[in-house]
Amino acid sequence: MFVRKKPNKSGLISIQIIDKSSGKYVVRETVGSSDDPQEIEHLVKKGKQRIVKLAGQVSMSFDRDKELEFVDAFMNSLDTFYLVGPELLLGKLFDEIGFNTIEEELFRHLVITRLIYPVSKLRTVDYLFKYKGVEISVYSVYRYLDKLHKEQMEQIKQISLKHTLSLYDNALSVVFYDVTTLYFEASKEDELRITGFSKDGKHQNPQIVLGLLVSDGGYPIDYHIFEGNKYEGDTLLPVVDHFSTKYQSQHLTIVADSGLLSKRNIELLTQKNYKYILGARIKNEPDSIKKQILGLDLKDKEYAEVTKEQQRLIINFKEQRAHKDAHNRKRGLERLEKRLKSGKLNKTHINNKGFNKYLKIEGKVDILIDYQKFEDDAKWDGLKGFATNTDLPSKQVIDQYRELWTIEKTFRIAKSDLKIRPIYHRLRRRIEAHICVSFAACKVYKELERQLKTKESSLSPEKAIDILKTIYQVSIQSPYSSAKHNRLVLKNEEQKDLVNLFDLDRNLS
């Protein structure tokens, strides 16, 4: 039998399986037809595979009994078959950062598993047994978390900081600070988990507030946990002071968004000789300052400095931001108009939250939209302010502030890739230990991202981790001695490329 390409009057090529065993050409099957060269080649290959089945041929070059004997011998020599990709690369980074100085092997398992399979501690134990052959109980994990909280949390932070400093020649001049909230499914509050303003929109759930300090590039260097109802502005100084004491820096500039801007924070930062770059709430400035701001005639990406006592106020204008501001205002107004028409608005909605600021009361009962206020807001479209006490040029102040996106990305990594929540723990010490493990995992993730970039790889950390999940190791017992031989099972090019990129050992001991 053979595969034939037969041209048709329609212009298509039919792929047929022809049988000549009887001396005549007999069409056994028509595999398909196409006018696309690639599709035709695919059909030809499909036809050849079909011939093998039709003819009852066996695609083996040796006797069937010898084949089965070979398979049985191999299976008898097979000792273990485990997932090793994560340990190969993430374990290598874990060691390079210095986390291997934490003696407990369980810390290593928890950090790497958080990157590969971020689930509850119970399911983590199940994963470790099924994929790595590590047999531990969930109660052992809980006991270790208690030990981590009591003895190792500061050591883990110090290791992360030391490694990050090594990337910056042991000198940090700028750090970035922001806060996020982590909510709990439980309805019961305690001294830590308290309802408050939720950045996840879960205002009815108990939560904690997490303050995170990162370096340029988004490498986590310190964090602090606060009660769920803590005002985010009151979290800045405790975290900065804690870090400054460890780092012992006299020339540190703190960059944070406008949510951290308060008169008290400015006073405390100044008293403690910290330099700062903060997002400014320019609409809340005194009338004399607002008049100066609105009097500026800035073109796209231009900036200017406004006179203000004790600090510099830099104003920047961007056309793109102006379009976005106008779009958001219009959408907010449309939603208000829709709710007003439906009769769903009442006196309780008249406040300064979001676009509710455009509402007003006329007479005793009528709620109306203040369109003049809406139009007045248009004057501010595209304007952004930056408050600072540094001597940096205005352009550099703006550029430094824009690097705040790195901490937003770090929060995204923690919340999405590492799934820092849901947090299944109830006790404060275990909640804090869980976040410490996630902090260490985030550090390893960022180091993976940095090294991929340094090696000019097109892989994202997420893709690299996905590939690692497919790399297994087989351990074979030699039939000629007591020796065991370990080999990586690399079946595709992306696995081989990743192993070669990081020069990973293919023959593990």
Coordinates of C-alpha atoms in Angstrom, one line a residue:
M1 CA 0.0 0.0 0.0
F2 CA 1.1 3.5 -0.6
V3 CA -0.2 7.1 -0.4
R4 CA -1.2 8.8 -3.7
K5 CA -1.9 12.5 -4.4
K6 CA -4.6 12.8 -7.0
P7 CA -5.5 16.2 -8.6
N8 CA -9.3 16.8 -8.9
K9 CA -11.1 19.0 -11.5
S10 CA -12.0 21.3 -8.6
G11 CA -8.4 22.2 -8.1
L12 CA -8.1 20.2 -4.8
I13 CA -5.6 17.4 -4.2
S14 CA -7.1 14.2 -2.9
I15 CA -4.9 12.1 -0.6
Q16 CA -5.7 8.4 -1.1
I17 CA -4.4 5.1 0.2
I18 CA -3.8 2.7 -2.7
D19 CA -3.7 -1.1 -2.4
K20 CA -1.9 -3.0 -5.2
S21 CA -1.7 -6.4 -3.5
S22 CA -4.2 -8.0 -6.0
G23 CA -2.3 -6.6 -8.9
K24 CA -4.7 -3.8 -9.5
Y25 CA -4.8 -0.3 -8.0
V26 CA -7.6 -0.3 -5.4
V27 CA -8.5 2.9 -3.4
R28 CA -8.7 1.6 0.2
E29 CA -9.4 5.0 1.7
T30 CA -9.5 8.7 0.9
V31 CA -7.8 10.5 3.8
G32 CA -8.9 14.0 2.7
S33 CA -8.4 16.8 0.2
S34 CA -7.0 20.3 0.2
D35 CA -5.3 22.9 -1.9
D36 CA -3.1 24.1 0.9
P37 CA 0.5 22.7 0.6
Q38 CA 0.9 22.4 4.4
E39 CA -2.4 20.7 4.8
I40 CA -1.6 18.3 2.0
E41 CA 1.6 17.3 3.7
H42 CA -0.3 16.7 6.9
L43 CA -2.8 14.5 5.1
V44 CA 0.1 12.5 3.5
K45 CA 1.6 11.8 6.9
K46 CA -1.8 10.8 8.2
G47 CA -2.2 8.4 5.3
K48 CA 1.2 6.8 6.0
Q49 CA 0.2 6.3 9.7
R50 CA -3.1 4.8 8.5
I51 CA -1.2 2.3 6.2
V52 CA 0.7 1.0 9.2
K53 CA -2.6 0.2 11.0
L54 CA -4.2 -1.3 8.0
A55 CA -1.3 -3.6 7.2
G56 CA -1.0 -4.7 10.8
Q57 CA 2.6 -3.7 10.8
V58 CA 4.5 -3.1 14.1
S59 CA 6.8 -0.1 14.2
M60 CA 9.6 -2.0 15.9
S61 CA 12.9 -3.2 14.6
F62 CA 13.3 -6.1 16.9
D63 CA 11.4 -9.2 18.1
R64 CA 8.2 -8.6 20.2
D65 CA 9.5 -10.9 23.0
K66 CA 12.7 -9.0 23.2
E67 CA 10.7 -5.8 23.3
L68 CA 8.7 -6.9 26.3
E69 CA 11.8 -8.2 28.0
F70 CA 13.4 -4.8 27.6
V71 CA 10.3 -3.0 29.0
D72 CA 10.1 -5.4 32.0
A73 CA 13.8 -4.9 32.7
F74 CA 13.5 -1.2 32.6
M75 CA 10.5 -1.1 34.8
N76 CA 12.3 -3.4 37.4
S77 CA 15.2 -1.0 37.4
L78 CA 13.1 2.1 37.9
D79 CA 13.5 3.2 41.5
T80 CA 11.8 6.6 41.7
F81 CA 10.1 9.2 39.4
Y82 CA 9.6 12.6 41.0
L83 CA 9.0 16.2 39.9
V84 CA 12.3 18.0 40.3
G85 CA 12.1 21.1 38.0
P86 CA 11.1 23.5 40.8
E87 CA 13.9 22.4 43.0
L88 CA 16.4 22.5 40.2
L89 CA 15.9 26.2 39.4
L90 CA 13.9 27.7 42.2
G91 CA 16.0 25.8 44.8
K92 CA 19.1 27.1 43.1
L93 CA 17.9 30.7 43.4
F94 CA 16.8 30.0 47.0
D95 CA 20.4 29.1 47.8
E96 CA 21.9 32.0 45.9
I97 CA 19.7 34.5 47.9
G98 CA 21.0 32.9 51.1
F99 CA 17.7 31.3 52.4
N100 CA 19.5 28.0 52.7
T101 CA 21.1 29.3 55.9
I102 CA 17.7 28.6 57.5
E103 CA 18.4 25.1 58.6
E104 CA 14.9 23.6 58.5
E105 CA 14.2 21.8 55.2
L106 CA 10.5 22.5 55.7
F107 CA 11.1 26.2 55.1
R108 CA 12.6 25.4 51.7
H109 CA 9.6 23.2 50.8
L110 CA 7.1 25.8 51.9
V111 CA 8.7 28.6 49.9
I112 CA 9.2 26.6 46.7
T113 CA 5.7 25.1 46.9
R114 CA 4.2 28.5 47.4
L115 CA 5.7 29.4 44.0
I116 CA 4.6 26.2 42.2
Y117 CA 1.3 25.3 43.9
P118 CA 0.1 28.0 46.3
V119 CA -2.6 26.2 48.3
S120 CA -3.6 25.5 51.9
K121 CA -1.1 23.8 54.2
L122 CA -3.1 20.6 54.1
R123 CA -3.0 20.5 50.3
T124 CA 0.7 21.5 50.4
V125 CA 1.4 18.4 52.5
D126 CA -0.5 16.3 50.0
Y127 CA 1.5 17.9 47.1
L128 CA 4.9 17.3 48.7
F129 CA 4.1 13.6 49.2
K130 CA 2.7 12.9 45.7
Y131 CA 5.2 14.9 43.7
K132 CA 8.4 15.0 45.8
G133 CA 8.1 11.9 48.0
V134 CA 8.3 14.1 51.2
E135 CA 6.1 12.6 53.9
I136 CA 5.2 15.1 56.7
S137 CA 2.0 15.8 58.6
V138 CA 0.1 19.1 58.5
Y139 CA 0.7 19.4 62.3
S140 CA 4.4 19.4 61.6
V141 CA 3.9 22.3 59.3
Y142 CA 1.9 24.2 62.0
R143 CA 4.6 23.5 64.6
Y144 CA 7.3 24.8 62.2
L145 CA 5.3 28.0 61.5
D146 CA 5.2 28.6 65.2
K147 CA 9.0 28.2 65.3
L148 CA 9.5 30.4 62.3
H149 CA 7.4 33.2 63.9
K150 CA 9.3 33.0 67.2
E151 CA 12.9 32.6 65.9
Q152 CA 13.3 33.1 62.2
M153 CA 11.2 36.0 60.8
E154 CA 13.7 38.7 61.2
Q155 CA 16.5 36.5 60.0
I156 CA 14.5 35.8 56.8
K157 CA 14.0 39.6 56.3
Q158 CA 17.7 40.2 56.8
I159 CA 18.7 37.6 54.3
S160 CA 16.4 39.1 51.7
L161 CA 17.7 42.6 52.4
K162 CA 21.4 41.5 52.3
H163 CA 20.8 39.9 48.9
T164 CA 19.0 43.0 47.5
L165 CA 21.7 45.3 48.8
S166 CA 24.3 43.1 47.0
L167 CA 22.5 44.0 43.7
Y168 CA 22.9 47.7 44.4
D169 CA 26.6 47.7 45.6
N170 CA 25.3 47.7 49.2
A171 CA 23.8 51.2 48.8
L172 CA 20.1 52.0 48.6
S173 CA 19.2 55.6 48.2
V174 CA 15.5 55.3 47.4
V175 CA 12.8 52.9 48.7
F176 CA 9.2 52.6 47.7
Y177 CA 6.3 52.1 50.2
D178 CA 2.7 51.2 49.8
V179 CA 0.0 49.3 51.6
T180 CA -2.6 46.7 50.7
T181 CA -5.3 44.8 52.6
L182 CA -5.8 41.1 52.9
Y183 CA -9.3 40.0 53.9
F184 CA -10.5 36.8 55.6
E185 CA -13.6 34.7 54.8
A186 CA -14.4 34.4 58.5
S187 CA -17.0 36.8 59.9
K188 CA -15.6 36.9 63.4
E189 CA -13.1 39.7 64.3
D190 CA -10.2 39.6 66.7
E191 CA -7.4 41.9 67.8
L192 CA -5.7 41.7 64.4
R193 CA -8.4 40.8 61.9
I194 CA -10.7 43.8 61.9
T195 CA -13.1 45.2 59.3
G196 CA -11.8 48.4 57.7
F197 CA -11.4 50.1 54.4
S198 CA -10.7 47.2 52.0
K199 CA -8.7 47.7 48.8
D200 CA -10.3 44.5 47.6
G201 CA -13.8 46.0 48.1
K202 CA -14.5 43.5 50.9
H203 CA -15.5 46.0 53.6
Q204 CA -17.7 43.6 55.4
N205 CA -14.9 41.0 55.9
P206 CA -12.3 41.1 58.7
Q207 CA -8.9 42.0 57.3
I208 CA -5.3 42.9 58.0
V209 CA -3.3 45.7 56.5
L210 CA 0.1 44.9 55.0
G211 CA 2.7 47.6 54.5
L212 CA 5.5 46.6 52.0
L213 CA 8.8 48.3 51.4
V214 CA 10.6 47.6 48.1
S215 CA 13.7 48.7 46.3
D216 CA 14.0 50.1 42.8
G217 CA 13.0 47.2 40.6
G218 CA 10.4 45.9 43.1
Y219 CA 12.6 43.7 45.2
P220 CA 10.9 43.2 48.6
I221 CA 13.1 44.4 51.5
D222 CA 10.8 44.8 54.5
Y223 CA 7.2 44.5 55.5
H224 CA 4.9 45.0 58.5
I225 CA 1.5 43.7 59.4
F226 CA -1.2 46.0 61.0
E227 CA -4.7 45.7 62.4
G228 CA -7.4 45.7 59.8
N229 CA -8.8 49.1 60.8
K230 CA -5.4 50.9 60.8
Y231 CA -5.4 54.1 58.8
E232 CA -2.8 53.6 56.0
G233 CA -1.2 57.0 56.6
D234 CA -0.3 55.8 60.1
T235 CA 1.6 52.8 58.8
L236 CA 4.4 54.7 57.0
L237 CA 6.7 55.7 59.8
P238 CA 6.7 52.4 61.7
V239 CA 7.8 50.5 58.6
V240 CA 10.4 53.1 57.5
D241 CA 11.8 53.4 61.0
H242 CA 12.1 49.7 61.4
F243 CA 13.9 49.4 58.1
S244 CA 16.1 52.4 58.7
T245 CA 17.3 50.9 62.0
K246 CA 18.4 47.7 60.3
Y247 CA 19.9 49.4 57.3
Q248 CA 21.4 52.3 59.3
S249 CA 21.1 54.8 56.4
Q250 CA 21.4 58.5 56.9
H251 CA 20.4 59.4 53.3
L252 CA 17.2 57.5 52.5
T253 CA 14.4 58.9 50.2
I254 CA 11.0 57.4 50.7
V255 CA 8.6 57.4 47.7
A256 CA 4.9 56.8 48.4
D257 CA 1.5 57.7 46.8
S258 CA -0.9 60.4 47.9
G259 CA -2.7 58.1 50.3
L260 CA 0.3 58.4 52.6
L261 CA 0.3 62.2 52.4
S262 CA -0.7 63.9 55.6
K263 CA 0.5 66.9 57.6
R264 CA 1.6 64.6 60.4
N265 CA 3.6 62.3 58.1
I266 CA 5.3 65.3 56.5
E267 CA 6.2 66.7 60.0
L268 CA 7.5 63.3 61.2
L269 CA 9.5 62.6 58.1
T270 CA 11.1 66.0 58.3
Q271 CA 11.9 65.7 62.0
K272 CA 13.6 62.4 61.4
N273 CA 15.6 63.8 58.5
Y274 CA 14.1 61.5 55.9
K275 CA 13.8 62.7 52.3
Y276 CA 10.5 62.0 50.6
I277 CA 8.7 62.1 47.3
L278 CA 4.9 61.9 47.8
G279 CA 1.9 62.1 45.5
A280 CA 0.3 65.5 46.2
R281 CA -3.4 66.1 46.6
I282 CA -3.4 69.3 44.6
K283 CA -7.2 69.8 44.8
N284 CA -6.9 70.0 48.6
E285 CA -4.2 72.8 48.6
P286 CA -5.1 76.3 49.8
D287 CA -6.8 78.6 47.3
S288 CA -3.6 80.6 46.7
I289 CA -1.7 77.4 45.7
K290 CA -4.6 76.1 43.6
K291 CA -4.7 79.5 41.8
Q292 CA -1.0 79.1 40.9
I293 CA -1.5 75.6 39.7
L294 CA -4.5 76.4 37.4
G295 CA -2.6 79.4 36.1
L296 CA 0.1 77.2 34.6
D297 CA 0.0 76.8 30.9
L298 CA 1.7 73.4 30.5
K299 CA 1.9 71.4 27.3
D300 CA 2.1 67.6 27.1
K301 CA 4.7 66.2 29.5
E302 CA 5.8 69.6 30.7
Y303 CA 6.3 70.4 34.4
A304 CA 6.7 73.4 36.6
E305 CA 7.3 74.1 40.3
V306 CA 4.8 76.0 42.4
T307 CA 6.0 78.1 45.4
K308 CA 5.1 76.5 48.7
E309 CA 6.6 76.8 52.2
Q310 CA 8.9 74.1 53.6
Q311 CA 8.6 71.8 50.6
R312 CA 8.6 71.8 46.8
L313 CA 5.4 71.1 44.9
I314 CA 6.0 70.0 41.3
I315 CA 3.2 69.9 38.8
N316 CA 3.2 67.7 35.7
F317 CA 0.7 67.7 32.8
K318 CA 0.1 64.8 30.4
E319 CA -2.4 64.6 27.5
Q320 CA -2.9 60.9 28.0
R321 CA -3.7 61.4 31.7
A322 CA -6.1 64.3 30.7
H323 CA -8.0 62.0 28.3
K324 CA -8.3 59.3 31.0
D325 CA -9.4 61.8 33.7
A326 CA -12.1 63.2 31.3
H327 CA -13.3 59.7 30.4
N328 CA -13.5 58.6 34.0
R329 CA -15.4 61.8 35.0
K330 CA -17.9 61.3 32.2
R331 CA -18.5 57.7 33.2
G332 CA -18.9 58.7 36.8
L333 CA -21.4 61.3 35.9
E334 CA -23.4 58.9 33.7
R335 CA -23.6 56.4 36.6
L336 CA -24.9 59.1 38.9
E337 CA -27.5 60.2 36.4
K338 CA -28.6 56.7 36.0
R339 CA -28.9 56.1 39.7
L340 CA -30.6 59.5 40.2
K341 CA -33.2 58.6 37.5
S342 CA -33.9 55.3 39.2
G343 CA -34.5 57.0 42.5
K344 CA -31.8 55.0 44.3
L345 CA -30.0 58.0 45.7
N346 CA -30.8 59.7 49.0
K347 CA -29.1 62.1 51.5
T348 CA -26.7 59.5 52.7
H349 CA -25.0 59.4 49.3
I350 CA -24.0 63.1 49.5
N351 CA -20.4 62.9 50.4
N352 CA -16.9 63.3 48.9
K353 CA -16.4 59.7 48.0
G354 CA -15.6 59.3 44.4
F355 CA -18.1 61.0 42.1
N356 CA -20.7 61.5 44.8
K357 CA -19.1 64.9 45.3
Y358 CA -21.1 66.1 42.3
L359 CA -24.4 65.6 44.3
K360 CA -26.2 68.4 46.1
I361 CA -29.5 69.0 47.9
E362 CA -31.9 71.6 46.6
G363 CA -34.6 72.7 49.0
K364 CA -35.5 70.1 51.6
V365 CA -35.8 66.9 49.6
D366 CA -34.5 67.2 46.0
I367 CA -31.2 65.6 45.2
L368 CA -29.6 67.1 42.1
I369 CA -26.3 66.8 40.2
D370 CA -24.0 69.9 40.5
Y371 CA -23.0 70.2 36.8
Q372 CA -21.0 73.3 37.5
K373 CA -18.8 71.4 39.9
F374 CA -18.4 68.7 37.2
E375 CA -17.3 71.4 34.7
D376 CA -14.9 73.0 37.2
D377 CA -13.2 69.6 37.7
A378 CA -12.3 69.5 34.1
K379 CA -9.7 72.2 34.7
W380 CA -7.6 69.7 36.7
D381 CA -7.6 67.0 33.9
G382 CA -4.1 65.8 33.2
L383 CA -2.5 67.5 36.2
K384 CA -0.5 65.6 38.8
G385 CA 1.4 66.9 41.8
F386 CA 4.5 65.7 43.6
A387 CA 5.5 67.0 47.1
T388 CA 9.1 66.6 48.0
N389 CA 11.8 68.0 50.3
T390 CA 14.7 66.6 48.1
D391 CA 17.1 68.7 46.0
L392 CA 16.6 66.4 43.0
P393 CA 15.7 68.0 39.7
S394 CA 12.0 68.1 39.0
K395 CA 12.2 65.6 36.1
Q396 CA 14.0 63.1 38.4
V397 CA 11.4 63.6 41.1
I398 CA 8.7 62.7 38.6
D399 CA 10.6 59.7 37.3
Q400 CA 11.2 58.4 40.8
Y401 CA 7.6 58.6 41.6
R402 CA 6.6 56.8 38.5
E403 CA 8.7 53.8 39.7
L404 CA 5.9 53.2 42.3
W405 CA 4.4 50.8 39.7
T406 CA 7.1 48.3 40.8
I407 CA 5.5 47.9 44.2
E408 CA 2.1 47.6 42.6
K409 CA 3.4 44.8 40.5
T410 CA 5.0 43.1 43.6
F411 CA 1.6 43.3 45.3
R412 CA 0.0 41.7 42.2
I413 CA 2.6 38.9 42.3
A414 CA 1.8 38.3 46.0
K415 CA -2.0 38.3 45.5
S416 CA -2.3 36.5 42.2
D417 CA 0.8 34.4 41.4
L418 CA 1.6 33.5 45.1
K419 CA -2.1 33.6 46.2
I420 CA -1.1 35.0 49.6
R421 CA -4.9 34.9 50.3
P422 CA -7.1 33.2 51.2
I423 CA -5.3 32.8 54.5
Y424 CA -6.6 29.7 56.3
H425 CA -4.9 30.5 59.6
R426 CA -6.7 32.0 62.6
L427 CA -3.9 32.5 65.1
R428 CA -1.9 35.8 64.7
R429 CA 1.5 34.1 64.9
R430 CA 0.6 31.7 62.1
I431 CA -0.9 34.5 59.9
E432 CA 2.4 36.4 60.3
A433 CA 4.4 33.2 59.6
H434 CA 2.4 32.5 56.5
I435 CA 3.0 36.1 55.2
C436 CA 6.7 35.7 55.9
V437 CA 6.8 32.5 53.8
S438 CA 5.0 34.4 51.0
F439 CA 7.5 37.3 51.4
A440 CA 10.4 34.9 50.9
A441 CA 8.6 33.3 47.9
C442 CA 8.1 36.7 46.4
K443 CA 11.8 37.4 46.7
V444 CA 12.7 34.2 44.9
Y445 CA 10.1 35.1 42.2
K446 CA 11.7 38.5 41.7
E447 CA 15.2 37.0 41.5
L448 CA 13.9 34.6 38.8
E449 CA 12.5 37.6 37.0
R450 CA 15.8 39.5 37.3
Q451 CA 18.0 36.6 36.1
L452 CA 15.7 35.9 33.1
K453 CA 16.1 39.6 32.1
T454 CA 19.9 39.5 32.7
K455 CA 20.1 36.4 30.5
E456 CA 18.0 38.2 27.8
S457 CA 15.4 35.5 27.9
S458 CA 12.0 36.1 26.4
L459 CA 10.5 33.9 29.1
S460 CA 8.3 35.4 31.8
P461 CA 8.7 34.1 35.4
E462 CA 5.2 32.6 35.0
K463 CA 6.1 30.7 31.9
A464 CA 9.4 29.5 33.3
I465 CA 7.6 28.2 36.4
D466 CA 5.1 26.4 34.1
I467 CA 8.0 24.7 32.3
L468 CA 9.6 23.7 35.6
K469 CA 6.3 21.9 36.6
T470 CA 6.9 19.5 33.7
I471 CA 10.5 18.5 34.4
Y472 CA 10.8 15.1 36.2
Q473 CA 13.7 13.0 37.3
V474 CA 13.9 9.3 36.9
S475 CA 16.2 7.2 39.2
I476 CA 17.3 3.8 37.8
Q477 CA 18.8 1.0 39.7
S478 CA 21.7 -0.6 37.8
P479 CA 21.3 -4.3 37.2
Y480 CA 25.1 -4.7 37.3
S481 CA 25.9 -3.0 40.7
S482 CA 24.3 -1.3 43.6
A483 CA 24.6 2.1 41.9
K484 CA 21.6 4.2 41.1
H485 CA 21.6 6.6 38.1
N486 CA 19.5 9.8 38.0
R487 CA 18.4 11.4 34.8
L488 CA 16.2 14.3 33.9
V489 CA 13.3 13.5 31.6
L490 CA 13.5 16.3 29.0
K491 CA 11.1 15.6 26.2
N492 CA 10.7 19.0 24.5
E493 CA 12.9 22.0 23.4
E494 CA 11.5 24.5 26.0
Q495 CA 12.5 22.2 28.8
K496 CA 16.0 21.7 27.4
D497 CA 16.4 25.5 26.7
L498 CA 15.5 26.4 30.3
V499 CA 17.9 23.8 31.7
N500 CA 20.7 25.1 29.4
L501 CA 19.9 28.7 30.2
F502 CA 20.5 28.3 33.9
D503 CA 23.2 25.6 33.4
L504 CA 21.2 23.2 35.6
D505 CA 22.6 19.8 36.5
R506 CA 21.0 17.1 34.3
N507 CA 22.4 14.2 36.4
L508 CA 21.2 14.8 40.0
S509 CA 22.7 12.8 42.8

